Coordinates of C-alpha atoms (C1' of nucleotides) in Angstrom, one line a residue:
Chain M
M249 CA -47.3 -18.5 57.1
E250 CA -49.7 -16.5 54.9
K251 CA -50.9 -19.4 52.9
I252 CA -53.8 -19.1 55.3
E253 CA -55.5 -16.5 53.1
S254 CA -55.6 -18.7 50.1
K255 CA -58.0 -21.0 51.8
Q256 CA -61.3 -19.6 50.8
F257 CA -64.2 -20.2 53.1
S258 CA -67.7 -18.7 53.1
A259 CA -68.6 -15.7 55.1
G260 CA -69.0 -16.1 58.9
T261 CA -66.9 -19.3 59.0
K262 CA -64.9 -19.8 62.2
L263 CA -61.2 -20.0 61.6
P264 CA -58.9 -22.5 63.3
S265 CA -57.7 -21.2 66.7
E266 CA -54.2 -19.7 67.2
N267 CA -53.0 -22.9 69.0
E268 CA -54.3 -25.2 66.3
L269 CA -52.6 -23.1 63.5
A270 CA -49.4 -23.0 65.5
N271 CA -49.4 -26.8 65.9
R272 CA -50.4 -27.5 62.3
Y273 CA -47.7 -25.4 60.7
G274 CA -45.1 -26.0 63.3
V275 CA -44.7 -22.4 64.4
T276 CA -45.2 -20.6 67.7
R277 CA -48.5 -19.2 68.7
M278 CA -47.0 -15.7 68.3
T279 CA -46.3 -16.3 64.7
A280 CA -49.8 -17.5 64.0
R281 CA -51.1 -14.6 65.9
A282 CA -49.1 -12.1 63.8
A283 CA -50.5 -13.6 60.6
L284 CA -54.0 -13.5 61.9
S285 CA -53.6 -9.9 63.0
K286 CA -52.5 -9.0 59.5
L287 CA -55.7 -10.4 58.1
E288 CA -57.7 -8.5 60.7
E289 CA -55.9 -5.2 59.9
R290 CA -56.7 -5.8 56.2
G291 CA -60.3 -6.2 57.1
Y292 CA -60.8 -9.8 56.1
I293 CA -61.6 -11.2 59.5
Y294 CA -62.7 -10.1 63.0
S295 CA -62.0 -11.6 66.4
K296 CA -64.0 -12.0 69.6
Q297 CA -62.2 -12.8 72.8
G298 CA -63.3 -16.2 74.1
K299 CA -65.0 -17.2 70.9
G300 CA -62.6 -17.1 68.0
R301 CA -61.9 -15.5 64.7
F302 CA -64.5 -15.3 61.9
L303 CA -64.4 -14.3 58.3
K304 CA -66.2 -11.1 57.3
E305 CA -68.6 -11.2 54.4
E306 CA -66.9 -10.1 51.3
S307 CA -68.4 -6.7 50.3
M308 CA -69.7 -6.1 46.9
Q309 CA -67.5 -4.2 44.4
I310 CA -69.0 -1.5 42.3
Q311 CA -67.6 -0.8 38.9
L312 CA -66.4 2.7 38.6
H313 CA -65.2 4.4 35.4
L314 CA -62.4 6.6 36.9
T315 CA -61.6 8.6 33.7
G316 CA -65.1 9.4 32.6
K317 CA -66.4 13.0 32.4
V318 CA -69.7 12.4 34.2
S319 CA -69.7 13.2 37.9
F320 CA -69.6 10.6 40.6
T321 CA -73.2 11.3 41.5
E322 CA -74.5 10.8 38.0
K323 CA -72.4 7.6 37.6
M324 CA -73.9 6.0 40.7
E325 CA -77.5 7.1 40.1
Q326 CA -77.3 5.9 36.5
A327 CA -76.2 2.5 37.8
G328 CA -79.1 2.5 40.2
Y329 CA -77.3 2.8 43.5
D330 CA -78.7 4.6 46.5
L331 CA -76.1 7.4 46.9
E332 CA -76.1 9.8 49.8
T333 CA -73.5 12.6 50.0
R334 CA -73.0 14.1 53.5
L335 CA -71.0 17.2 54.4
I336 CA -68.4 16.4 57.0
S337 CA -66.5 19.7 57.3
C338 CA -65.8 23.0 55.6
E339 CA -62.9 24.8 57.1
K340 CA -59.7 26.7 56.4
V341 CA -56.6 24.5 55.9
G342 CA -53.0 25.3 56.6
F343 CA -50.5 26.1 53.9
E344 CA -49.9 23.2 51.5
E345 CA -47.7 24.2 48.7
K346 CA -49.1 21.9 45.9
V347 CA -52.7 23.0 46.6
Y348 CA -51.9 26.7 47.0
K349 CA -49.9 26.7 43.8
L350 CA -52.7 25.1 41.8
L351 CA -55.2 27.6 43.0
N352 CA -52.9 30.5 42.3
C353 CA -52.8 31.4 45.9
E354 CA -50.1 33.0 48.1
P355 CA -49.3 31.7 51.6
I356 CA -51.3 34.5 53.2
D357 CA -54.5 33.6 51.2
H358 CA -57.1 31.4 52.8
V359 CA -58.1 28.1 51.3
Y360 CA -61.1 26.0 52.4
K361 CA -61.4 22.3 52.3
V362 CA -64.9 21.1 51.7
S363 CA -65.0 17.5 52.8
R364 CA -67.9 15.2 51.9
I365 CA -68.5 11.5 52.4
R366 CA -70.1 9.3 49.8
I367 CA -72.4 6.6 51.2
I368 CA -73.8 3.9 48.9
D369 CA -76.5 1.6 50.2
G370 CA -75.6 2.6 53.7
Q371 CA -71.9 1.9 53.3
P372 CA -69.3 4.7 53.3
M373 CA -67.3 4.3 50.1
A374 CA -65.3 7.4 49.5
I375 CA -64.3 10.9 50.9
H376 CA -64.4 13.7 48.5
N377 CA -62.3 16.7 49.4
S378 CA -62.6 20.0 47.4
F379 CA -60.1 22.7 47.9
V380 CA -61.4 26.2 47.0
S381 CA -59.9 29.6 47.6
E382 CA -61.6 32.3 49.6
K383 CA -60.4 34.7 46.9
M384 CA -62.6 33.0 44.3
F385 CA -65.6 32.3 46.6
P386 CA -65.6 35.0 49.4
D387 CA -68.9 33.9 50.9
I388 CA -68.1 30.3 51.3
E389 CA -68.0 30.5 55.1
K390 CA -71.7 31.7 55.2
E391 CA -72.9 29.4 52.5
R392 CA -71.3 26.2 53.8
A393 CA -74.5 24.8 55.0
D394 CA -76.1 24.9 51.6
I395 CA -73.4 23.1 49.7
S396 CA -74.9 19.9 48.4
S397 CA -73.3 19.6 45.0
M398 CA -70.1 21.5 44.2
F399 CA -71.2 21.8 40.5
A400 CA -74.5 23.4 41.6
Y401 CA -72.5 25.8 43.8
Y402 CA -70.3 26.8 41.0
R403 CA -73.2 27.4 38.6
K404 CA -74.8 29.6 41.2
H405 CA -71.7 31.7 41.0
G406 CA -71.8 32.0 37.3
H407 CA -69.5 29.2 36.1
T408 CA -71.3 27.1 33.5
E409 CA -68.7 25.2 31.5
F410 CA -66.3 22.9 33.2
A411 CA -63.1 21.2 32.2
S412 CA -60.7 19.0 34.2
S413 CA -56.9 19.0 34.3
K414 CA -54.4 16.1 34.5
T415 CA -55.6 13.3 36.7
M416 CA -53.2 11.6 39.1
L417 CA -53.7 8.4 41.0
G418 CA -51.9 7.2 44.1
I419 CA -52.2 4.8 47.1
S420 CA -52.1 5.5 50.8
F421 CA -53.5 4.2 54.0
P422 CA -56.3 5.9 56.0
T423 CA -55.6 8.1 59.0
S424 CA -57.5 7.2 62.2
K425 CA -60.1 9.9 61.3
E426 CA -60.5 8.4 57.8
Q427 CA -60.8 4.9 59.3
Q428 CA -63.8 6.1 61.3
L429 CA -65.4 7.9 58.4
L430 CA -65.0 4.9 56.1
H431 CA -65.6 2.2 58.7
C432 CA -62.4 0.5 57.7
Q433 CA -59.3 -1.0 59.2
S434 CA -55.9 0.6 59.2
M435 CA -54.4 -1.6 56.5
V436 CA -57.2 -1.1 53.9
P437 CA -55.5 0.8 51.1
L438 CA -57.1 4.0 49.8
I439 CA -57.0 5.0 46.1
I440 CA -56.4 8.8 45.9
V441 CA -57.4 10.5 42.7
E442 CA -56.5 14.2 42.3
N443 CA -57.3 16.7 39.6
D444 CA -58.6 20.3 39.1
C445 CA -61.9 21.6 38.0
I446 CA -61.5 24.5 35.6
N447 CA -63.9 27.0 34.2
A448 CA -63.6 26.0 30.5
A449 CA -64.5 29.5 29.3
T450 CA -62.1 31.6 31.4
G451 CA -59.5 28.9 32.3
E452 CA -59.8 29.8 36.0
V453 CA -59.0 26.9 38.4
L454 CA -62.2 26.6 40.5
E455 CA -61.1 23.8 42.8
H456 CA -58.6 21.1 43.4
T457 CA -60.2 17.8 44.2
R458 CA -58.7 14.9 46.2
I459 CA -61.0 11.9 46.3
L460 CA -60.2 9.0 48.6
Y461 CA -61.8 5.7 47.5
R462 CA -61.8 2.5 49.6
S463 CA -59.8 0.3 47.3
D464 CA -61.8 -2.8 48.2
K465 CA -65.2 -1.4 47.3
F466 CA -64.8 -0.7 43.6
K467 CA -63.5 -2.3 40.5
Y468 CA -61.8 0.6 38.7
D469 CA -62.3 1.0 35.0
I470 CA -59.5 3.1 33.5
T471 CA -60.2 2.4 29.8
M472 CA -59.4 5.5 27.7
Chain J
M1110 CA -50.7 5.8 68.2
E1111 CA -50.0 6.3 64.5
K1112 CA -49.2 10.0 64.8
I1113 CA -45.7 8.6 64.6
E1114 CA -45.7 8.5 60.9
S1115 CA -46.6 12.2 60.5
K1116 CA -43.2 13.2 62.0
Q1117 CA -41.0 13.5 59.0
F1118 CA -37.4 12.9 59.5
S1119 CA -34.6 12.5 56.9
A1120 CA -33.5 9.2 55.7
G1121 CA -31.4 7.0 57.9
T1122 CA -32.6 8.8 61.1
K1123 CA -32.7 6.6 64.2
L1124 CA -36.2 6.4 65.7
P1125 CA -36.9 6.6 69.4
S1126 CA -36.8 3.2 71.0
E1127 CA -39.8 1.2 71.9
N1128 CA -39.5 2.0 75.6
E1129 CA -39.1 5.7 75.0
L1130 CA -42.2 5.8 72.7
A1131 CA -44.1 3.8 75.2
N1132 CA -43.3 6.2 78.0
R1133 CA -43.8 9.3 76.0
Y1134 CA -47.3 8.4 74.8
G1135 CA -48.3 6.6 77.9
V1136 CA -48.9 3.2 76.3
T1137 CA -47.4 -0.2 76.8
R1138 CA -44.4 -1.4 75.0
M1139 CA -46.5 -3.8 73.0
T1140 CA -48.6 -1.0 71.6
A1141 CA -45.5 0.9 70.5
R1142 CA -44.1 -2.3 69.1
A1143 CA -47.2 -3.0 67.1
A1144 CA -47.2 0.5 65.6
L1145 CA -43.5 0.2 64.6
S1146 CA -44.1 -3.2 63.1
K1147 CA -46.8 -1.7 60.9
L1148 CA -44.4 0.9 59.7
E1149 CA -41.9 -1.9 59.0
E1150 CA -44.4 -4.0 57.1
R1151 CA -45.3 -1.0 55.0
G1152 CA -41.6 -0.6 54.1
Y1153 CA -41.0 2.8 55.7
I1154 CA -38.4 1.6 58.3
Y1155 CA -36.1 -1.3 59.1
S1156 CA -34.9 -2.6 62.4
K1157 CA -31.6 -4.1 63.7
Q1158 CA -31.5 -6.0 66.9
G1159 CA -29.4 -4.3 69.5
K1160 CA -29.2 -1.0 67.5
G1161 CA -32.6 0.4 66.9
R1162 CA -35.0 1.3 64.1
F1163 CA -34.1 3.5 61.2
L1164 CA -36.0 5.3 58.4
K1165 CA -35.4 3.9 54.9
E1166 CA -34.7 6.4 52.2
E1167 CA -37.8 7.4 50.4
S1168 CA -37.6 5.9 46.9
M1169 CA -38.1 8.0 43.8
Q1170 CA -41.5 7.9 42.1
I1171 CA -41.6 7.6 38.4
Q1172 CA -44.5 9.2 36.5
L1173 CA -46.4 6.6 34.5
H1174 CA -49.2 7.2 32.1
L1175 CA -51.4 4.2 32.7
T1176 CA -53.9 4.7 29.9
G1177 CA -51.5 5.5 27.1
K1178 CA -51.1 3.5 24.0
V1179 CA -47.3 3.3 24.0
S1180 CA -45.8 0.2 25.6
F1181 CA -44.2 0.2 29.0
T1182 CA -40.8 -0.2 27.4
E1183 CA -41.2 2.8 25.2
K1184 CA -42.5 5.0 28.0
M1185 CA -39.5 4.2 30.2
E1186 CA -36.9 4.6 27.5
Q1187 CA -38.4 7.8 26.2
A1188 CA -38.2 9.2 29.8
G1189 CA -34.5 8.2 29.9
Y1190 CA -34.7 5.4 32.5
D1191 CA -32.5 2.3 32.4
L1192 CA -35.1 -0.4 31.9
E1193 CA -34.2 -4.1 32.1
T1194 CA -36.9 -6.8 31.5
R1195 CA -36.1 -10.2 32.7
L1196 CA -38.0 -13.4 32.0
I1197 CA -39.0 -15.1 35.2
S1198 CA -41.0 -18.1 34.1
C1199 CA -43.1 -19.4 31.2
E1200 CA -45.3 -22.3 32.2
K1201 CA -48.7 -23.8 32.0
V1202 CA -51.2 -22.5 34.5
G1203 CA -54.2 -24.2 36.1
F1204 CA -57.7 -23.4 35.0
E1205 CA -58.8 -19.9 35.9
E1206 CA -62.2 -19.1 34.6
K1207 CA -61.8 -15.4 33.8
V1208 CA -58.6 -15.9 31.8
Y1209 CA -59.8 -19.0 29.9
K1210 CA -63.0 -17.3 28.9
L1211 CA -61.2 -14.2 27.6
L1212 CA -58.9 -16.3 25.6
N1213 CA -61.8 -18.4 24.2
C1214 CA -60.4 -21.5 25.8
E1215 CA -62.1 -24.6 27.2
P1216 CA -60.9 -26.1 30.5
I1217 CA -59.0 -28.8 28.6
D1218 CA -57.0 -26.3 26.6
H1219 CA -53.5 -25.3 27.8
V1220 CA -52.8 -21.7 28.8
Y1221 CA -49.3 -20.4 29.4
K1222 CA -48.3 -17.6 31.8
V1223 CA -45.3 -15.7 30.6
S1224 CA -44.0 -13.8 33.6
R1225 CA -41.4 -11.0 33.3
I1226 CA -40.0 -8.6 35.8
R1227 CA -39.4 -4.9 35.0
I1228 CA -36.2 -3.5 36.6
I1229 CA -35.5 0.2 36.5
D1230 CA -32.2 1.6 37.5
G1231 CA -31.5 -1.7 39.4
Q1232 CA -34.8 -1.6 41.3
P1233 CA -37.6 -4.1 40.5
M1234 CA -40.7 -2.1 39.9
A1235 CA -43.3 -4.3 38.3
I1236 CA -44.3 -7.9 37.3
H1237 CA -45.7 -8.3 33.8
N1238 CA -47.8 -11.4 33.3
S1239 CA -49.0 -12.4 29.9
F1240 CA -51.5 -15.2 29.5
V1241 CA -51.4 -16.8 26.0
S1242 CA -53.1 -20.0 24.7
E1243 CA -51.2 -22.9 23.3
K1244 CA -54.0 -23.0 20.7
M1245 CA -52.9 -19.6 19.4
F1246 CA -49.1 -20.1 19.8
P1247 CA -48.4 -23.9 19.6
D1248 CA -44.6 -23.5 19.7
I1249 CA -44.4 -21.3 22.8
E1250 CA -42.8 -24.1 24.8
K1251 CA -39.8 -24.3 22.4
E1252 CA -39.6 -20.6 21.9
R1253 CA -39.8 -19.5 25.5
A1254 CA -36.1 -18.7 25.7
D1255 CA -36.3 -16.1 22.9
I1256 CA -39.2 -14.1 24.3
S1257 CA -37.8 -10.6 25.0
S1258 CA -40.8 -8.5 23.9
M1259 CA -44.3 -9.9 23.5
F1260 CA -45.0 -7.5 20.7
A1261 CA -42.0 -8.7 18.8
Y1262 CA -43.1 -12.2 19.4
Y1263 CA -46.6 -11.5 18.0
R1264 CA -45.2 -9.8 15.0
K1265 CA -43.0 -12.8 14.3
H1266 CA -46.2 -14.8 14.1
G1267 CA -47.9 -12.5 11.6
H1268 CA -49.8 -10.1 13.9
T1269 CA -49.1 -6.5 13.0
E1270 CA -51.9 -4.3 14.2
F1271 CA -52.8 -4.3 17.9
A1272 CA -55.7 -3.0 19.9
S1273 CA -56.5 -3.2 23.6
S1274 CA -59.7 -4.0 25.4
K1275 CA -61.3 -2.6 28.6
T1276 CA -58.6 -1.8 31.2
M1277 CA -59.4 -2.6 34.8
L1278 CA -57.5 -1.5 37.9
G1279 CA -57.4 -3.1 41.4
I1280 CA -55.3 -3.3 44.5
S1281 CA -53.9 -6.3 46.3
F1282 CA -50.9 -7.3 48.5
P1283 CA -47.9 -9.3 47.3
T1284 CA -47.6 -13.0 47.8
S1285 CA -44.3 -14.1 49.4
K1286 CA -43.0 -14.9 45.9
E1287 CA -43.9 -11.5 44.7
Q1288 CA -42.3 -9.9 47.7
Q1289 CA -39.0 -11.6 46.8
L1290 CA -39.2 -10.6 43.2
L1291 CA -40.1 -7.0 43.9
H1292 CA -37.9 -6.7 47.0
C1293 CA -40.8 -5.3 49.1
Q1294 CA -42.5 -6.0 52.4
S1295 CA -45.9 -7.8 52.8
M1296 CA -47.9 -4.6 53.3
V1297 CA -46.8 -2.7 50.3
P1298 CA -49.9 -2.5 48.1
L1299 CA -49.7 -3.6 44.4
I1300 CA -51.6 -1.9 41.7
I1301 CA -53.0 -4.6 39.3
V1302 CA -53.8 -3.5 35.8
E1303 CA -55.5 -6.0 33.5
N1304 CA -56.5 -5.9 29.9
D1305 CA -56.3 -7.9 26.7
C1306 CA -54.2 -7.4 23.6
I1307 CA -56.2 -7.9 20.4
N1308 CA -55.2 -8.3 16.8
A1309 CA -56.9 -5.2 15.4
A1310 CA -57.4 -6.7 12.0
T1311 CA -59.0 -10.0 12.9
G1312 CA -60.3 -9.3 16.4
E1313 CA -58.5 -12.3 17.9
V1314 CA -57.5 -12.0 21.5
L1315 CA -53.8 -12.6 21.5
E1316 CA -53.1 -12.3 25.2
H1317 CA -54.5 -11.3 28.6
T1318 CA -52.1 -9.2 30.5
R1319 CA -52.0 -8.7 34.3
I1320 CA -49.4 -6.2 35.4
L1321 CA -48.5 -5.8 39.1
Y1322 CA -47.0 -2.4 39.8
R1323 CA -45.4 -1.5 43.2
S1324 CA -47.8 1.2 44.3
D1325 CA -45.0 3.2 46.0
K1326 CA -42.7 3.4 43.0
F1327 CA -44.9 5.3 40.5
K1328 CA -47.1 8.4 40.3
Y1329 CA -49.9 7.2 38.1
D1330 CA -51.3 9.5 35.5
I1331 CA -54.8 8.4 34.4
T1332 CA -55.7 11.5 32.3
M1333 CA -57.9 10.6 29.4
Chain G
dA1235 C1' 0.3 6.0 77.8
dC1236 C1' -1.8 2.5 75.4
dA1237 C1' -4.1 -2.0 74.5
dC1238 C1' -7.3 -5.1 75.7
dA1239 C1' -10.7 -7.5 78.3
dG1240 C1' -14.8 -7.5 80.7
dC1241 C1' -18.9 -5.4 82.2
dC1242 C1' -23.0 -2.7 81.9
dA1243 C1' -26.6 -0.2 79.8
dC1244 C1' -29.1 0.0 75.9
dT1245 C1' -31.5 -1.9 71.9
dT1246 C1' -34.9 -5.4 69.5
dG1247 C1' -36.6 -10.3 69.5
dG1248 C1' -39.1 -14.0 71.5
dC1249 C1' -41.5 -16.8 74.8
dA1250 C1' -44.3 -18.3 78.6
dA1251 C1' -47.4 -17.6 82.0
dC1252 C1' -51.4 -15.3 83.3
dA1253 C1' -55.8 -12.7 82.6
dA1254 C1' -60.4 -12.4 80.7
dG1255 C1' -64.3 -14.0 78.0
dT1256 C1' -67.2 -17.9 76.3
dT1257 C1' -69.4 -22.3 76.1
dA1258 C1' -70.7 -26.8 77.3
dG1259 C1' -71.5 -30.3 80.4
dG1260 C1' -72.0 -32.3 84.7
dA1261 C1' -73.0 -32.2 89.7
dT1262 C1' -76.2 -30.6 93.0
dG1263 C1' -80.4 -29.6 95.0
dA1264 C1' -85.4 -28.7 95.0
Chain C
dT610 C1' -87.4 -34.4 86.3
dC611 C1' -86.0 -30.0 85.9
dA612 C1' -83.6 -25.8 87.0
dT613 C1' -79.5 -23.8 88.6
dC614 C1' -74.9 -23.3 89.6
dC615 C1' -70.2 -24.5 89.2
dT616 C1' -66.3 -26.1 86.9
dA617 C1' -63.4 -27.3 83.2
dA618 C1' -61.8 -26.6 78.7
dC619 C1' -61.6 -24.0 75.2
dT620 C1' -61.0 -19.2 72.9
dT621 C1' -58.4 -14.4 72.4
dG622 C1' -55.9 -10.6 75.0
dT623 C1' -52.1 -8.8 78.0
dT624 C1' -48.3 -8.6 80.7
dG625 C1' -43.8 -9.3 82.1
dC626 C1' -39.5 -11.5 81.9
dC627 C1' -35.5 -13.2 79.7
dA628 C1' -32.5 -13.9 75.5
dA629 C1' -29.6 -12.0 72.0
dG630 C1' -27.1 -8.3 69.8
dT631 C1' -24.6 -3.8 70.1
dG632 C1' -21.6 -0.2 71.7
dG633 C1' -19.4 2.4 75.0
dC634 C1' -17.2 2.8 79.4
dT635 C1' -14.0 1.5 82.7
dG636 C1' -10.5 -1.0 85.0
dT637 C1' -6.4 -3.5 84.6
dG638 C1' -2.1 -5.0 82.9
dT639 C1' 1.9 -4.1 80.2

DNA sequence: ACACAGCCACTTGGCAACAAGTTAGGATGA
DNA sequence: TCATCCTAACTTGTTGCCAAGTGGCTGTGT
């Protein structure tokens, strides 16, 4: 059934039709169709009614050192990539226990989610969510338009030395909104990396960050 | 369409039928069916003909420090889990450039893949593949039955100090064989962690390891 | 009153026919 | 000879119907 994916063709190649696959492997057309749909949902192929199914070009993979101290921006610019960071949204979020607890907030406090998208060489690669409390940054609503770099924003507010907390990694699938932003299919796994940014001098938690990486766009280096 | 998954029920709950979902959201039964199939392939629900679809119980997640120096066995036993490691296979593999290069092997050399499965509290959690060269361990074919721990095996052959190389992380989906071994569906992502085990004294590469973790069974700690 | 058989309404699973889009080639006409 | 249109043979997409499995309800016989 899914030995189909082991056959490696070059990009743009036309795949055998549903009927041909069904005959060749002695299954019904529905079974072949299901297998092909899976490949489509994973983002390996695309289909055109009346024409057929075609292999997408395999996208480049960028090496990314996940555990490093340097910021994403610096990493990418050092490696010579054309990185654009675009602000998507900056709005209050509903109560979420984990985030509120980390930011030392009560349920009545307001927490903002600053959502930015990372675009490399024209391709959206990751969504960077920063959770900050109104308590810590009361003017965030007014200043939202100016936020280009979170670190620059924190320095402007007098925080100079930064540290990071425990870093956790998990996997999930994109919501329909995230699919649009990242230009990906529903079955492309996302790697979610979460940690906190702390003022090293005072120990205050400045933000909780939740970064969603397209798992197929990077090779992740987690060397200590 | 996929707002279905946001509704959190408790385990074992019966989901609305295909027809009911189709009517409720004003879509065809095929659309509802496709959405439910997706949930089934991701391993969230199961279906019984004539009865309906039901939520699976959410499995526990074990915290795992990916970048630590201690071995998987030690980590799990320290945390008090009942870990069983079972040998699946130990056989020659075909030429694979990356692995052969890392092991300093030519295409005519023989490389063995020692494949073991990690079972925690009765649940298969990960597949641990070790690639070793016949050049380095000529008697591996005879000794294969005795291999319980790779480190113990290396110590038996005179290697005492170990180091590890660069560690890379990636995502893929299980083959049908891996689905059987890990008791999981086809759309459950696997986290693949690869690195080399090196004799710290001589610098020789003893093995290349490729570990396949079920992404839904762990919370991955990648703190430096 | 109780046991049992049959039926019906519901579920998921599967299939076949049809619809819609594309392309190539041949018939037709100027 | 050349241009144009039509048709036929592909492709994928969609719809609807029927099969198979389950459980409850009801009628019937003892």
